[in-house]
PDB file of C-alpha atoms and ligand atoms in Angstrom:
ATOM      1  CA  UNK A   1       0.000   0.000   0.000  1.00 68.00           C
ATOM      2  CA  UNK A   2       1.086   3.525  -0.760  1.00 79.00           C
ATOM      3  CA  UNK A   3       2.669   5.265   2.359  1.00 91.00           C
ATOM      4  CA  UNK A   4       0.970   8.798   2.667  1.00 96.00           C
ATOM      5  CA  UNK A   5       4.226  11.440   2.487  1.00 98.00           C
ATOM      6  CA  UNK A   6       5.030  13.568   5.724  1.00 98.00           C
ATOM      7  CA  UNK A   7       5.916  16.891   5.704  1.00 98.00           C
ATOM      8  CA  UNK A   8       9.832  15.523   6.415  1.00 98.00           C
ATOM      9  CA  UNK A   9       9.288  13.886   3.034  1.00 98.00           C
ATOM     10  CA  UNK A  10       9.020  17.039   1.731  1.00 98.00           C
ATOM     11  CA  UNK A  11      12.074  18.528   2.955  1.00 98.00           C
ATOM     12  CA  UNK A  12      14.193  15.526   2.430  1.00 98.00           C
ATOM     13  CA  UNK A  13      12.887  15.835  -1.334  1.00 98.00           C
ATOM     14  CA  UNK A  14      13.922  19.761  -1.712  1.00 98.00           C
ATOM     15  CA  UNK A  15      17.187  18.168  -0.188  1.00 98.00           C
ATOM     16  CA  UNK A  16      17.998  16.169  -2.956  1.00 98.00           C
ATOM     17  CA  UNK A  17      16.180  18.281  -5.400  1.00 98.00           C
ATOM     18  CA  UNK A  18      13.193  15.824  -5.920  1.00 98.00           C
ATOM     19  CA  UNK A  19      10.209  18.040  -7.658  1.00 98.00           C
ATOM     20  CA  UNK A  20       6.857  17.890  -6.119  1.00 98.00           C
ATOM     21  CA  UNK A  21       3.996  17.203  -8.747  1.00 98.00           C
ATOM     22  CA  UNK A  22       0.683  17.997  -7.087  1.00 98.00           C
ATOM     23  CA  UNK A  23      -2.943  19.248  -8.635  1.00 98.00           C
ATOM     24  CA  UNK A  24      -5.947  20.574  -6.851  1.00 98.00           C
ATOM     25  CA  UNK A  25      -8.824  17.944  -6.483  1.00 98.00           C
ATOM     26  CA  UNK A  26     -12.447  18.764  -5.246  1.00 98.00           C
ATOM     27  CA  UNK A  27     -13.764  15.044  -5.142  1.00 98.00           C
ATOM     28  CA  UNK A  28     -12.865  11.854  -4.501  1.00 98.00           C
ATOM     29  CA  UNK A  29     -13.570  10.132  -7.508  1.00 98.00           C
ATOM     30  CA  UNK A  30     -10.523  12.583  -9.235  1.00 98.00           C
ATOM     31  CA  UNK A  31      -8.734  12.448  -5.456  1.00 98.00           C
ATOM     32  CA  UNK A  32      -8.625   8.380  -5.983  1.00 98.00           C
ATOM     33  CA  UNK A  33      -7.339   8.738  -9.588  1.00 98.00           C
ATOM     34  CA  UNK A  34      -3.977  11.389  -8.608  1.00 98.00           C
ATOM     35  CA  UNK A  35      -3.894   9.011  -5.662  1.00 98.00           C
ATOM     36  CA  UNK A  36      -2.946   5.446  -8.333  1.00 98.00           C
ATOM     37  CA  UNK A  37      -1.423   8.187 -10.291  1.00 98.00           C
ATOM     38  CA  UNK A  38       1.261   9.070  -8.200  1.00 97.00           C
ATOM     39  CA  UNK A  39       0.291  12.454  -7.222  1.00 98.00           C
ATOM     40  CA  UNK A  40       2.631  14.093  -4.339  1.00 98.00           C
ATOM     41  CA  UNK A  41      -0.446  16.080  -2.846  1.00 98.00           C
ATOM     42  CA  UNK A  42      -3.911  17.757  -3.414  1.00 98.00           C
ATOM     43  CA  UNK A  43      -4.760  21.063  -3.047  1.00 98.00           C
ATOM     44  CA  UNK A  44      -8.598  21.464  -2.102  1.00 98.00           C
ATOM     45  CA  UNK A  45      -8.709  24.823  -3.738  1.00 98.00           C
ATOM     46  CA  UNK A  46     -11.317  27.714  -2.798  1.00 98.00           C
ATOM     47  CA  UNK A  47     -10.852  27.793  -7.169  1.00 98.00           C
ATOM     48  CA  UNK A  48     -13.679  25.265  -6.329  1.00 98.00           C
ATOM     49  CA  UNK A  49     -16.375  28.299  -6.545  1.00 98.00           C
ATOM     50  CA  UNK A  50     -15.089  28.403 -10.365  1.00 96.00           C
ATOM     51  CA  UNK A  51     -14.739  24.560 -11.360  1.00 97.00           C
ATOM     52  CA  UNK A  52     -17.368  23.075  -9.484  1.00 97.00           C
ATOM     53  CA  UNK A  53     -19.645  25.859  -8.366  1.00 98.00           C
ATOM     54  CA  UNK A  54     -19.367  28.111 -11.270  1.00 96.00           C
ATOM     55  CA  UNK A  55     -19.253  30.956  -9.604  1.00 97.00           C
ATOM     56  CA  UNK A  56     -16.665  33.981 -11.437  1.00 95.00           C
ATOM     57  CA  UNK A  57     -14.090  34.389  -8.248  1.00 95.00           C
ATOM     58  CA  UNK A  58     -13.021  32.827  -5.007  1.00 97.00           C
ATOM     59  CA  UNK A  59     -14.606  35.670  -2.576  1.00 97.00           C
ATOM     60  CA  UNK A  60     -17.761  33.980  -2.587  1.00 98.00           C
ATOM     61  CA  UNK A  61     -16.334  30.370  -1.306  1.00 98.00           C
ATOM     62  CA  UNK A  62     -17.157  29.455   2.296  1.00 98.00           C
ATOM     63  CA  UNK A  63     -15.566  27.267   4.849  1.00 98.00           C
ATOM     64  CA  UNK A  64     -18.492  24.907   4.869  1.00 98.00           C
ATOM     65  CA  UNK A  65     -18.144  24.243   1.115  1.00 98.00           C
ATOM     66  CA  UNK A  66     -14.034  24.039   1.713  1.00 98.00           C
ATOM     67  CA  UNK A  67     -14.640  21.740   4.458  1.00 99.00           C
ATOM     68  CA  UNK A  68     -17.057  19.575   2.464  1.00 98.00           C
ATOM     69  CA  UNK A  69     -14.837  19.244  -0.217  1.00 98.00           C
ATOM     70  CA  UNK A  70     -11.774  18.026   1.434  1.00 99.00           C
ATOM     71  CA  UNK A  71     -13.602  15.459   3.220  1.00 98.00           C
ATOM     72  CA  UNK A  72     -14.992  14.115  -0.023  1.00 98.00           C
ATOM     73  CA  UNK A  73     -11.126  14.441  -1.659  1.00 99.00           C
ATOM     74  CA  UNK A  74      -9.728  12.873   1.933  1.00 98.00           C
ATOM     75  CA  UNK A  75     -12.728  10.284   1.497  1.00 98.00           C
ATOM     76  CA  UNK A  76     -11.072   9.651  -1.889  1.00 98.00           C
ATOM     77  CA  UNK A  77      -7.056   9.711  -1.528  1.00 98.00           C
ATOM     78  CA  UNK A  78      -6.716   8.084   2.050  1.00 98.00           C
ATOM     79  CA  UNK A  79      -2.832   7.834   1.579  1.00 98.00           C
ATOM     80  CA  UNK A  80      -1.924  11.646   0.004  1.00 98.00           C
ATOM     81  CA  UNK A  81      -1.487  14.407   1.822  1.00 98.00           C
ATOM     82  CA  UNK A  82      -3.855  16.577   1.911  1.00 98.00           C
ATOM     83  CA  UNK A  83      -3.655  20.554   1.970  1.00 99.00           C
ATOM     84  CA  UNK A  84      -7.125  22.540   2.876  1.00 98.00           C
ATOM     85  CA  UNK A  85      -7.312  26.351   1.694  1.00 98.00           C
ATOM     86  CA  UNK A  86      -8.722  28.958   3.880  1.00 98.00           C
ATOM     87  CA  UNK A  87     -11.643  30.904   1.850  1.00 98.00           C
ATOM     88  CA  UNK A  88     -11.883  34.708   2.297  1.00 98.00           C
ATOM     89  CA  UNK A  89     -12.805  35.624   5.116  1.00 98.00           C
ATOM     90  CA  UNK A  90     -11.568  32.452   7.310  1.00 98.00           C
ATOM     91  CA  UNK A  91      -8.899  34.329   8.398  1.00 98.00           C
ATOM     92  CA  UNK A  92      -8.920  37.928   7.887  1.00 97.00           C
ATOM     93  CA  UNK A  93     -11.060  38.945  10.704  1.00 97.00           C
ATOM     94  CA  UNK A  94      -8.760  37.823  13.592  1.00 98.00           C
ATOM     95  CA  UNK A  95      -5.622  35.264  14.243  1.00 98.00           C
ATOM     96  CA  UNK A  96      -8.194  33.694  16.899  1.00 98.00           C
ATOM     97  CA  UNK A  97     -10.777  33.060  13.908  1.00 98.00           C
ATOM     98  CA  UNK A  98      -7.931  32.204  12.024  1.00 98.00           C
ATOM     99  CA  UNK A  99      -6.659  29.393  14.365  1.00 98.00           C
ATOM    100  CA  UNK A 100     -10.015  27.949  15.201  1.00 98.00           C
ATOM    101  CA  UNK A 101     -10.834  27.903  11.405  1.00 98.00           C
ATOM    102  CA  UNK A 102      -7.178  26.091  10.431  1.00 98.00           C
ATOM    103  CA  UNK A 103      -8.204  23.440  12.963  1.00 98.00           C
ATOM    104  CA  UNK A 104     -11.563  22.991  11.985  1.00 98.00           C
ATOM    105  CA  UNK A 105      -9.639  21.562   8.354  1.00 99.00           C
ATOM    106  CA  UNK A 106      -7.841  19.041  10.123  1.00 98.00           C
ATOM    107  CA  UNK A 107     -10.389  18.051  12.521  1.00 98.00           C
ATOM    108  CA  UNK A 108     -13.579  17.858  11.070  1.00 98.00           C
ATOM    109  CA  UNK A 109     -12.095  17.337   6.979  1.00 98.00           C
ATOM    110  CA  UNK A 110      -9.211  15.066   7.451  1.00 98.00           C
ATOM    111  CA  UNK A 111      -6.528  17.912   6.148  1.00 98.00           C
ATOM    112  CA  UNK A 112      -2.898  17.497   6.734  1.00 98.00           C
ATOM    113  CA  UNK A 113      -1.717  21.272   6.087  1.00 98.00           C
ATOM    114  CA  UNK A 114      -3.926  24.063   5.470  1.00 98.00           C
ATOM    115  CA  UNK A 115      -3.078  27.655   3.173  1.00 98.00           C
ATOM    116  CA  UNK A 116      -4.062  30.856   3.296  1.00 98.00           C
ATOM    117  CA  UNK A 117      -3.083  33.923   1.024  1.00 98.00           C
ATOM    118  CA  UNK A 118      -0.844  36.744   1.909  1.00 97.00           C
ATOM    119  CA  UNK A 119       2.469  37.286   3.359  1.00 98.00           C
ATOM    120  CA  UNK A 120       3.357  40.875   5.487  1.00 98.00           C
ATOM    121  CA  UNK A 121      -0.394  40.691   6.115  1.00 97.00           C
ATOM    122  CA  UNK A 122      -1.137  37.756   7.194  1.00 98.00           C
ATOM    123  CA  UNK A 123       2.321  36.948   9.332  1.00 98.00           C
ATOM    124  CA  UNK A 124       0.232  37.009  12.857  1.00 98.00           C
ATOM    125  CA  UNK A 125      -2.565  34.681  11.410  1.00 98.00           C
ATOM    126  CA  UNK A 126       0.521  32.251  10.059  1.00 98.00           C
ATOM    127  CA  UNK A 127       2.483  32.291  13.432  1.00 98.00           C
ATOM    128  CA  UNK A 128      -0.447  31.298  15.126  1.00 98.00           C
ATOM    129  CA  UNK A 129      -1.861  28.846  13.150  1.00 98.00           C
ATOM    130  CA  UNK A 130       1.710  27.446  12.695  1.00 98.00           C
ATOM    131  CA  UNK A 131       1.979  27.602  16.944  1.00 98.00           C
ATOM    132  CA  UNK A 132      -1.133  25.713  17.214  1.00 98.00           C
ATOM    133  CA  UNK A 133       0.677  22.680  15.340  1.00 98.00           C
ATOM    134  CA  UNK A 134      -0.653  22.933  12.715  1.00 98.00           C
ATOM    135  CA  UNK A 135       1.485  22.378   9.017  1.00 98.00           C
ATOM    136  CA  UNK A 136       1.222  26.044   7.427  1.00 98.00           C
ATOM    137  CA  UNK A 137       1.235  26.916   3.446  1.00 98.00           C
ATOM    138  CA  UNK A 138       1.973  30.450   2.528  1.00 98.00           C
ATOM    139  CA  UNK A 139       0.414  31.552  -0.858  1.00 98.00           C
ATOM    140  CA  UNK A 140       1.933  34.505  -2.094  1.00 98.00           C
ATOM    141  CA  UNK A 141       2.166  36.859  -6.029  1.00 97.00           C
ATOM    142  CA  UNK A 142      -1.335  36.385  -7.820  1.00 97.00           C
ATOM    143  CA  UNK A 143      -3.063  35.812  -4.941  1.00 96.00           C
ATOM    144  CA  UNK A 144      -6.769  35.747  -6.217  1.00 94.00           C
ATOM    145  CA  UNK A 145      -8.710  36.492  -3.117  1.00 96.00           C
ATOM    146  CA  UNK A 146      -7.127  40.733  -3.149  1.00 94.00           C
ATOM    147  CA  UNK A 147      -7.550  40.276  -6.976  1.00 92.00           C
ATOM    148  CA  UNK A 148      -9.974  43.195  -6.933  1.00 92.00           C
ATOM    149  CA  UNK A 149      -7.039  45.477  -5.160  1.00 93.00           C
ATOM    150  CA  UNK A 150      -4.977  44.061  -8.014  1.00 93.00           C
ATOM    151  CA  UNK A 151      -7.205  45.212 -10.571  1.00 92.00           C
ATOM    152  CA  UNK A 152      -7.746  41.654 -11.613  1.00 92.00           C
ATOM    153  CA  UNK A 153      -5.841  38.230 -11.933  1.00 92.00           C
ATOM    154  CA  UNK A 154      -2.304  40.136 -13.057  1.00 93.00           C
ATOM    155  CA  UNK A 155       1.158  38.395 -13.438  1.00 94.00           C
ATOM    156  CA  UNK A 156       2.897  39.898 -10.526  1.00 94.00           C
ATOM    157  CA  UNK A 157       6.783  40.875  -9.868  1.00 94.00           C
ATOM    158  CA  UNK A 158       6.804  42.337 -13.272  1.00 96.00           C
ATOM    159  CA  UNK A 159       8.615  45.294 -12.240  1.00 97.00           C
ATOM    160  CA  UNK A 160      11.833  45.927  -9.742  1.00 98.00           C
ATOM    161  CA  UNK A 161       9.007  47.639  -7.259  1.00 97.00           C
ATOM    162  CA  UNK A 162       6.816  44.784  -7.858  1.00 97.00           C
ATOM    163  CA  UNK A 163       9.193  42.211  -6.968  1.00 98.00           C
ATOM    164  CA  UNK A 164      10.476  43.715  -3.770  1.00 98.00           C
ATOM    165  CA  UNK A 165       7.096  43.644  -2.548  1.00 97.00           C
ATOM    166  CA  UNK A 166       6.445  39.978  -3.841  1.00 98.00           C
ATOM    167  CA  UNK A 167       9.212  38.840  -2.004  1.00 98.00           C
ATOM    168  CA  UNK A 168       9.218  40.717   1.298  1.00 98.00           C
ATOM    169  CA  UNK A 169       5.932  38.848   1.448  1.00 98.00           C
ATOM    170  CA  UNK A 170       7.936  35.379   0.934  1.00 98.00           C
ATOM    171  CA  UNK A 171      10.673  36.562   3.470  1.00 98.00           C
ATOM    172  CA  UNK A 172       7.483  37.480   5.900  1.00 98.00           C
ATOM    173  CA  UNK A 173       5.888  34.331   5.406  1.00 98.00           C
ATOM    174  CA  UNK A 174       8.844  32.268   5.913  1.00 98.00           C
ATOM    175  CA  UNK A 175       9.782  34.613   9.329  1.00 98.00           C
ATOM    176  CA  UNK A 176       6.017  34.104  10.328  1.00 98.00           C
ATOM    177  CA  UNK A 177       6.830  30.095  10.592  1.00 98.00           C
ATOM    178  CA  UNK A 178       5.103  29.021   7.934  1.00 98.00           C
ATOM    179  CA  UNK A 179       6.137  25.205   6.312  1.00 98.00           C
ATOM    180  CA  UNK A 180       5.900  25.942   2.818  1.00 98.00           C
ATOM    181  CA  UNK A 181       5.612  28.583  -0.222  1.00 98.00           C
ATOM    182  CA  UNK A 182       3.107  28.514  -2.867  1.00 98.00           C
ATOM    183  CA  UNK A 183       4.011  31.117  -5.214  1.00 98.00           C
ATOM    184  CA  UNK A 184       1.555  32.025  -8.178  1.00 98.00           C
ATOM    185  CA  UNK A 185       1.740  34.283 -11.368  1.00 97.00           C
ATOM    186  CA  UNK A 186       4.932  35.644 -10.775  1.00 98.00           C
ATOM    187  CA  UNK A 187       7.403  35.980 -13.329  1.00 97.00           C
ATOM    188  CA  UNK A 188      10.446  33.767 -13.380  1.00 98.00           C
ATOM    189  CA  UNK A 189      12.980  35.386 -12.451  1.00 98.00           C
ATOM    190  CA  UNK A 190      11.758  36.540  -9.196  1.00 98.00           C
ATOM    191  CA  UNK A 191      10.760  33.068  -7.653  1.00 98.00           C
ATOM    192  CA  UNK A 192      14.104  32.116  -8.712  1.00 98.00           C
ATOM    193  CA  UNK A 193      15.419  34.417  -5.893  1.00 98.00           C
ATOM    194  CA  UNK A 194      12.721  33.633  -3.614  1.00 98.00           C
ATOM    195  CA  UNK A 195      13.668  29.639  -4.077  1.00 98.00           C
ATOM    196  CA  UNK A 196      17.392  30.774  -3.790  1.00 98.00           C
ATOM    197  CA  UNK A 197      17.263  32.751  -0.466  1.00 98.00           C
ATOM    198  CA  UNK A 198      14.275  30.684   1.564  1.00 98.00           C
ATOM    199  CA  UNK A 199      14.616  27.505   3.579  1.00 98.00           C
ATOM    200  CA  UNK A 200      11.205  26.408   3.264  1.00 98.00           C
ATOM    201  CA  UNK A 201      10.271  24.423   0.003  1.00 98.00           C
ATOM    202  CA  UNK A 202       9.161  26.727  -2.431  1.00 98.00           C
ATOM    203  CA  UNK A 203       6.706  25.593  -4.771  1.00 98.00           C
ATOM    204  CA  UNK A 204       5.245  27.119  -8.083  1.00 98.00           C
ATOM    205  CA  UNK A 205       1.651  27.823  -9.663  1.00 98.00           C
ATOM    206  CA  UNK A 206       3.047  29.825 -13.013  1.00 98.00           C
ATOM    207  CA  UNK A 207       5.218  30.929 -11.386  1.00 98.00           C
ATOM    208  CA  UNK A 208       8.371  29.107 -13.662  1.00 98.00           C
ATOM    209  CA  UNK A 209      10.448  25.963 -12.985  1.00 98.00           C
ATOM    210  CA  UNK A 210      12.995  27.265 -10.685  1.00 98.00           C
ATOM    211  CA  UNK A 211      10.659  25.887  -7.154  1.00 98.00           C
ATOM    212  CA  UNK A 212      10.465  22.691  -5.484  1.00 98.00           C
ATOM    213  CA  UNK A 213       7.510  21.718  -7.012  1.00 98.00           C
ATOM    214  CA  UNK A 214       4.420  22.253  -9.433  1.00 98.00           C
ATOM    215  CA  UNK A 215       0.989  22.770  -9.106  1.00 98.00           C
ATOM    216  CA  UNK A 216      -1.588  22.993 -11.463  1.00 98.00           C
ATOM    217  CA  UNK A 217      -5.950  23.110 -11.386  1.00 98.00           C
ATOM    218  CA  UNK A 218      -6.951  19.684 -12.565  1.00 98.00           C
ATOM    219  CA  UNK A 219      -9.929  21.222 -14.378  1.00 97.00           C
ATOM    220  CA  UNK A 220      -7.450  23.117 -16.516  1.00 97.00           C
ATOM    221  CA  UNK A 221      -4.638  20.497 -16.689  1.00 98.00           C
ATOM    222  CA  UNK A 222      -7.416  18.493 -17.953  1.00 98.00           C
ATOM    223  CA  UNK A 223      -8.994  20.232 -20.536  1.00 97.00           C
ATOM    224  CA  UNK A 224     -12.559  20.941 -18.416  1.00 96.00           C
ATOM    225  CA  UNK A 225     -12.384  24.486 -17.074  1.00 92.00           C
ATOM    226  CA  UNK A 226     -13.641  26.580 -20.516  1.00 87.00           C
ATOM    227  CA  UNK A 227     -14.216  30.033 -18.853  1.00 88.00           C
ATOM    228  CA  UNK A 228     -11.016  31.148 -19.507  1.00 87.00           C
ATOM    229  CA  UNK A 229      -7.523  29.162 -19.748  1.00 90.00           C
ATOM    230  CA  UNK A 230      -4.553  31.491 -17.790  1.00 92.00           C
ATOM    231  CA  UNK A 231      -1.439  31.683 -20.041  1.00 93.00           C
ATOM    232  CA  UNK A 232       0.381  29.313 -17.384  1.00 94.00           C
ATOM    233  CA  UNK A 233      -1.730  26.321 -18.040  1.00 96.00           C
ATOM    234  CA  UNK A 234      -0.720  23.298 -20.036  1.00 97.00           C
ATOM    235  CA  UNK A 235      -3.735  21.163 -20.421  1.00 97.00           C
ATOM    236  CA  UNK A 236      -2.277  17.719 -20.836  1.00 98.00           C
ATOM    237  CA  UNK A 237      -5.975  16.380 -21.657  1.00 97.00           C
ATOM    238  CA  UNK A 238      -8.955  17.754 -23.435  1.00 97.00           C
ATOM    239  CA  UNK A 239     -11.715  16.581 -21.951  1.00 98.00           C
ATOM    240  CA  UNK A 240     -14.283  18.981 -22.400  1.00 97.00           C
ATOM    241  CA  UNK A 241     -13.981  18.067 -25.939  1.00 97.00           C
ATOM    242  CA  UNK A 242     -14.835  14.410 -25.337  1.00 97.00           C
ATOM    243  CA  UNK A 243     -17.756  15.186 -22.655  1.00 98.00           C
ATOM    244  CA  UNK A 244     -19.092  17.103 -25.102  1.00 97.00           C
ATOM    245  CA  UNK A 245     -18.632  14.735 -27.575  1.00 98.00           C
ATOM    246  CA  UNK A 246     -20.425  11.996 -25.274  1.00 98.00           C
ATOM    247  CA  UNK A 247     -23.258  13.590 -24.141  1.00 98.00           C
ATOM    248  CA  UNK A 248     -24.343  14.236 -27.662  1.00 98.00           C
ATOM    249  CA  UNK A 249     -23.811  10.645 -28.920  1.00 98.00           C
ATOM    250  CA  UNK A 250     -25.989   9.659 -25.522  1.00 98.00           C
ATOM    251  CA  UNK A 251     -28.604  12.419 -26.814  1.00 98.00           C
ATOM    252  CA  UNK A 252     -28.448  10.867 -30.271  1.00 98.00           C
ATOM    253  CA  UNK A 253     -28.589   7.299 -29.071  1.00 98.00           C
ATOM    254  CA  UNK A 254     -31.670   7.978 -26.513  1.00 98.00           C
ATOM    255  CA  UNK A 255     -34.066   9.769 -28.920  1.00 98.00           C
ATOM    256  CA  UNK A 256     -33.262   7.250 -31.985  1.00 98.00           C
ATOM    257  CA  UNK A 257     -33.796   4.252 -29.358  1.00 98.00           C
ATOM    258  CA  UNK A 258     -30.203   2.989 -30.313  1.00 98.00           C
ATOM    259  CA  UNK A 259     -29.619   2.898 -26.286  1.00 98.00           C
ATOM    260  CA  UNK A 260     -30.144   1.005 -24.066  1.00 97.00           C
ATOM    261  CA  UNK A 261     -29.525  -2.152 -26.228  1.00 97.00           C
ATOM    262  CA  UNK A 262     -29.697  -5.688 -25.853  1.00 96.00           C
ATOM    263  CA  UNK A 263     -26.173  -5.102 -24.008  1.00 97.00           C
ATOM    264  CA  UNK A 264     -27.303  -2.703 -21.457  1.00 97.00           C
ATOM    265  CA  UNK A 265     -29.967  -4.305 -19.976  1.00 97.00           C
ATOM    266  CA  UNK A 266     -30.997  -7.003 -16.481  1.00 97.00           C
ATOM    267  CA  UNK A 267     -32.349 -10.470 -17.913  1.00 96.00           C
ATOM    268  CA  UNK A 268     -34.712 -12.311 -15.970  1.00 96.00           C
ATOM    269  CA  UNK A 269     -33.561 -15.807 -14.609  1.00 97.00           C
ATOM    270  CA  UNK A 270     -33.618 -18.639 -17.121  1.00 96.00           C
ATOM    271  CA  UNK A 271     -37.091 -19.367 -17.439  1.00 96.00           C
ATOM    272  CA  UNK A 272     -38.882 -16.711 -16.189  1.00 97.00           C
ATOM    273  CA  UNK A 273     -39.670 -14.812 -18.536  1.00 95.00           C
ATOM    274  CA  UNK A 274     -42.038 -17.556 -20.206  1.00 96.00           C
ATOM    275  CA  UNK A 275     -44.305 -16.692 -17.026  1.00 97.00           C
ATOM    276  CA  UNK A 276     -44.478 -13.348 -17.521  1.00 97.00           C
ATOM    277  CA  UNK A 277     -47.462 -13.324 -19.976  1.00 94.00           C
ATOM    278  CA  UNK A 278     -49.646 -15.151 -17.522  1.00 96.00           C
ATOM    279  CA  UNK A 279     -48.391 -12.571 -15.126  1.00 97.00           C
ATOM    280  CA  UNK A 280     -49.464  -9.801 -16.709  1.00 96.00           C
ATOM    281  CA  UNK A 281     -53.027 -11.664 -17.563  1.00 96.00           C
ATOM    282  CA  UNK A 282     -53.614 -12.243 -13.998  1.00 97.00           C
ATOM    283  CA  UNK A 283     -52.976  -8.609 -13.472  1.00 98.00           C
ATOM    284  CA  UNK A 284     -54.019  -6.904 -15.506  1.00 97.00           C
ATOM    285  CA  UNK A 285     -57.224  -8.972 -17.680  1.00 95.00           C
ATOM    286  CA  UNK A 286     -56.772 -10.097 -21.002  1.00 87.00           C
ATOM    287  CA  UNK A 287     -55.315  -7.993 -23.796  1.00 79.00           C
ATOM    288  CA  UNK A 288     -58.422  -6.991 -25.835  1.00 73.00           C
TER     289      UNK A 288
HETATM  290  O1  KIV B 301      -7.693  27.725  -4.921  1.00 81.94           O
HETATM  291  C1  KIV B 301      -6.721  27.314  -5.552  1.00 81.94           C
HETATM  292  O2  KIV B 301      -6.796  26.369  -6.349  1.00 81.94           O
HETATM  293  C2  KIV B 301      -5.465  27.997  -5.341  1.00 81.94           C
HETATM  294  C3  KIV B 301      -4.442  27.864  -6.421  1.00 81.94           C
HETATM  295  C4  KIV B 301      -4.803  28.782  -7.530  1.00 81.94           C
HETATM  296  C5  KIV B 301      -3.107  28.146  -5.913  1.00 81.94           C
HETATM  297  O3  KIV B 301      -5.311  28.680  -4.384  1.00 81.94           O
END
């Protein structure tokens, strides 16, 4: 049986310069395929209001729905670890909030680690959460809860000013105590420093190659997610092309009465069905 990684897994990996490959996952079915797969971890994304719930941001995401989902991806992948991700709000308010809300991931969902976005901001919320044992993931750049005080989902660290900011925020989140670094939409160059100068393994959501690790949204890597596709993504699957393609045979099939064939259907028991016509006599009178 597959041995669930620790967090000293981890950091022997960044030791000896293993990547991490890990995806988000919102339900077990998927959770149980990166599992056989070979996945490193799941993310249970708040991106869930977008791929599952359809909504057109994060903001709206609750803790209920977070909570729900990592049960279902725990439920599914027993033996990966498992990172929960703190909606908006979950933490904001106060590091006491913050801490009860972490714990709720691990306690009531089955988490492992939990994230939350932000770096000089959000250093109290991290050093508590992190001092109530609990394994902490900083998520810093593109961080698409403040999107709106970004003035949308923009690349960050694109300028000198830019990336002084993006990575005082991965210095703060390090200082703060937090386990690992997810850094997203920040150009190249700049998470190469960040990876240099940090302890903690560094990990990258387009973000470039030089972190520890990869992550990518399984409903982009696979092709599913058709709102928009970020310039990041590789889709290494196009499924929305062969749902699509499926339902409409099944529409096609149904209507003609092609399906459900002989194929796809229960027999009766040897025998039985010979009976049937007396059956339906005693039932229902004679046919007239
Ligand atoms: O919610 C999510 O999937 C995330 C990634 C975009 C990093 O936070």
């Amino acid at each position: 049986m597959l041995k669930k990684k620790t967090i000293l897994d981890f950091y022997n990996m960044k030791s000896k310069g293993e990547k991490v490959a890990w995806i988000t996952a919102y339900d077990a079915p998927i959770a149980a395929l990166a599992e056989t797969s070979g996945l490193d971890m799941l993310l249970v994304g708040d991106s869930l209001g977008m791929c599952v719930c359809g909504y057109d941001g994060t903001v709206p995401v609750t803790m209920e729905q977070c909570l729900h989902h990592t049960r279902a991806v725990r439920t599914g992948a027993p033996n990966t670890f498992v990172i929960g991700d703190m909606p908006f709000l979950s933490y904001q308010v106060s590091v006491e909030e913050a801490v009860r809300n972490a714990g709720r991931f691990l306690k009531e969902a089955g988490a492992d680690a939990i994230k939350l976005e932000g770096g000089v901001r959000v250093g109290r919320q991290i050093r508590a959460i992190a001092d109530a044992g609990i394994v902490v993931f900083g998520h810093i750049g593109l961080t698409p809860q403040s999107s709106g005080q970004m003035g949308g989902y923009k690349a960050q660290g694109r300028t000198v000013e830019s990336a002084r900011l993006v990575i005082q925020d991965a210095l703060a989140v390090q200082e703060a105590g937090a386990h690992f670094l997810l850094v997203e939409g920040v150009t190249p160059e700049v998470t190469r420093v960040i990876h240099e100068h940090l302890r903690i393994p560094v990990y990258s959501i387009g973000a470039g190659p030089e972190a520890d690790g990869q992550l990518l949204i399984v409903s982009d890597l696979l092709g599913i997610f058709q709102a928009f596709t970020p310039h990041f993504v590789k889709k290494y699957a196009h499924l929305s092309d062969d749902i699509q393609r499926a339902f409409g045979e099944y529409c096609t099939e149904v209507r003609s009465g092609v399906f459900p064939d002989p194929e796809h259907v229960y027999n009766m028991k040897e025998g039985e069905s010979d009976k049937l016509g007396a059956l339906e006599q005693e039932m229902f009178g004679a046919k007239s």
